[in-house]
Amino acid sequence: MSATMTSKGKVPFLVQVMEKLRLKAGDALDIPDKPHGILSQSHRFNVKKLAPLRTQIRYDLPKPNFEEVRNAYALNPSLRD
């Protein structure tokens, strides 16, 4: 698949790509550059559903080490599912 950038600098996504990534209007899309290529991830949050969870946040726990999590995913792709 390929797409052509418009004169305004926008790249339209094919319907097949949007369906595979489960993209909907208004979704944010992160496309970080990785050594082995790019990785795309869509983000969709329903703030009203997340708000009640605020009371369950534990601030006494250590902050997560996201680099360790990323490395674990890279070493064991089965953790992604």
Tab-separated table of C-alpha atoms in Angstrom:
chain	number	residue	atom	x	y	z
A	1	MET	CA	0.000	0.000	0.000
A	2	SER	CA	1.101	3.529	-0.601
A	3	ALA	CA	-0.306	6.996	-0.069
A	4	THR	CA	0.583	10.363	-1.592
A	5	MET	CA	1.058	13.485	0.500
A	6	THR	CA	-1.248	16.344	-0.450
A	7	SER	CA	-0.013	19.851	-1.270
A	8	LYS	CA	-1.043	20.823	2.280
A	9	GLY	CA	1.303	18.192	3.769
A	10	LYS	CA	-1.424	15.721	4.765
A	11	VAL	CA	-1.239	11.996	4.149
A	12	PRO	CA	-4.611	10.296	3.662
A	13	PHE	CA	-4.964	6.782	5.040
A	14	LEU	CA	-6.546	4.010	3.054
A	15	VAL	CA	-9.712	2.509	4.529
A	16	GLN	CA	-7.903	-0.834	5.016
A	17	VAL	CA	-5.207	0.863	7.114
A	18	MET	CA	-7.774	2.778	9.166
A	19	GLU	CA	-9.719	-0.414	9.853
A	20	LYS	CA	-6.595	-2.390	10.778
A	21	LEU	CA	-5.452	0.336	13.208
A	22	ARG	CA	-9.058	0.830	14.382
A	23	LEU	CA	-8.794	4.561	13.703
A	24	LYS	CA	-11.797	6.814	14.077
A	25	ALA	CA	-12.282	10.538	13.529
A	26	GLY	CA	-10.507	12.527	16.232
A	27	ASP	CA	-8.042	9.781	17.213
A	28	ALA	CA	-4.465	10.823	17.938
A	29	LEU	CA	-1.838	8.813	16.094
A	30	ASP	CA	1.726	8.477	17.368
A	31	ILE	CA	4.320	7.577	14.746
A	32	PRO	CA	7.686	7.360	16.538
A	33	ASP	CA	10.814	6.624	14.538
A	34	LYS	CA	12.380	3.303	15.556
A	35	PRO	CA	15.708	1.735	14.465
A	36	HIS	CA	13.810	-1.013	12.617
A	37	GLY	CA	11.140	1.290	11.090
A	38	ILE	CA	8.159	3.228	12.376
A	39	LEU	CA	5.528	2.142	14.842
A	40	SER	CA	2.012	3.530	14.683
A	41	GLN	CA	-0.378	3.479	17.614
A	42	SER	CA	-3.785	5.040	17.908
A	43	HIS	CA	-5.033	6.474	21.189
A	44	ARG	CA	-8.660	6.849	22.166
A	45	PHE	CA	-9.845	7.630	25.669
A	46	ASN	CA	-13.307	8.155	27.054
A	47	VAL	CA	-12.578	10.652	29.831
A	48	LYS	CA	-15.955	10.127	31.483
A	49	LYS	CA	-15.204	6.429	31.939
A	50	LEU	CA	-11.730	7.113	33.338
A	51	ALA	CA	-12.728	9.817	35.849
A	52	PRO	CA	-14.104	7.409	38.516
A	53	LEU	CA	-10.757	5.589	38.543
A	54	ARG	CA	-9.028	8.636	40.067
A	55	THR	CA	-9.963	7.461	43.546
A	56	GLN	CA	-8.103	4.204	42.937
A	57	ILE	CA	-4.738	5.775	42.057
A	58	ARG	CA	-2.041	4.826	44.550
A	59	TYR	CA	0.591	7.522	44.803
A	60	ASP	CA	2.698	5.544	47.291
A	61	LEU	CA	3.852	3.059	44.605
A	62	PRO	CA	7.131	3.548	42.713
A	63	LYS	CA	6.869	5.099	39.277
A	64	PRO	CA	6.913	2.553	36.455
A	65	ASN	CA	10.055	2.164	34.390
A	66	PHE	CA	8.664	2.410	30.852
A	67	GLU	CA	12.036	1.595	29.299
A	68	GLU	CA	11.935	-1.822	31.000
A	69	VAL	CA	8.417	-2.371	29.661
A	70	ARG	CA	9.476	-1.429	26.128
A	71	ASN	CA	12.442	-3.794	26.324
A	72	ALA	CA	10.230	-6.611	27.590
A	73	TYR	CA	7.908	-6.136	24.604
A	74	ALA	CA	10.854	-6.125	22.233
A	75	LEU	CA	12.242	-9.365	23.697
A	76	ASN	CA	8.882	-11.149	23.904
A	77	PRO	CA	6.381	-10.092	21.192
A	78	SER	CA	3.685	-12.355	22.716
A	79	LEU	CA	3.286	-9.784	25.532
A	80	ARG	CA	1.673	-7.369	23.057
A	81	ASP	CA	-1.536	-9.378	22.696
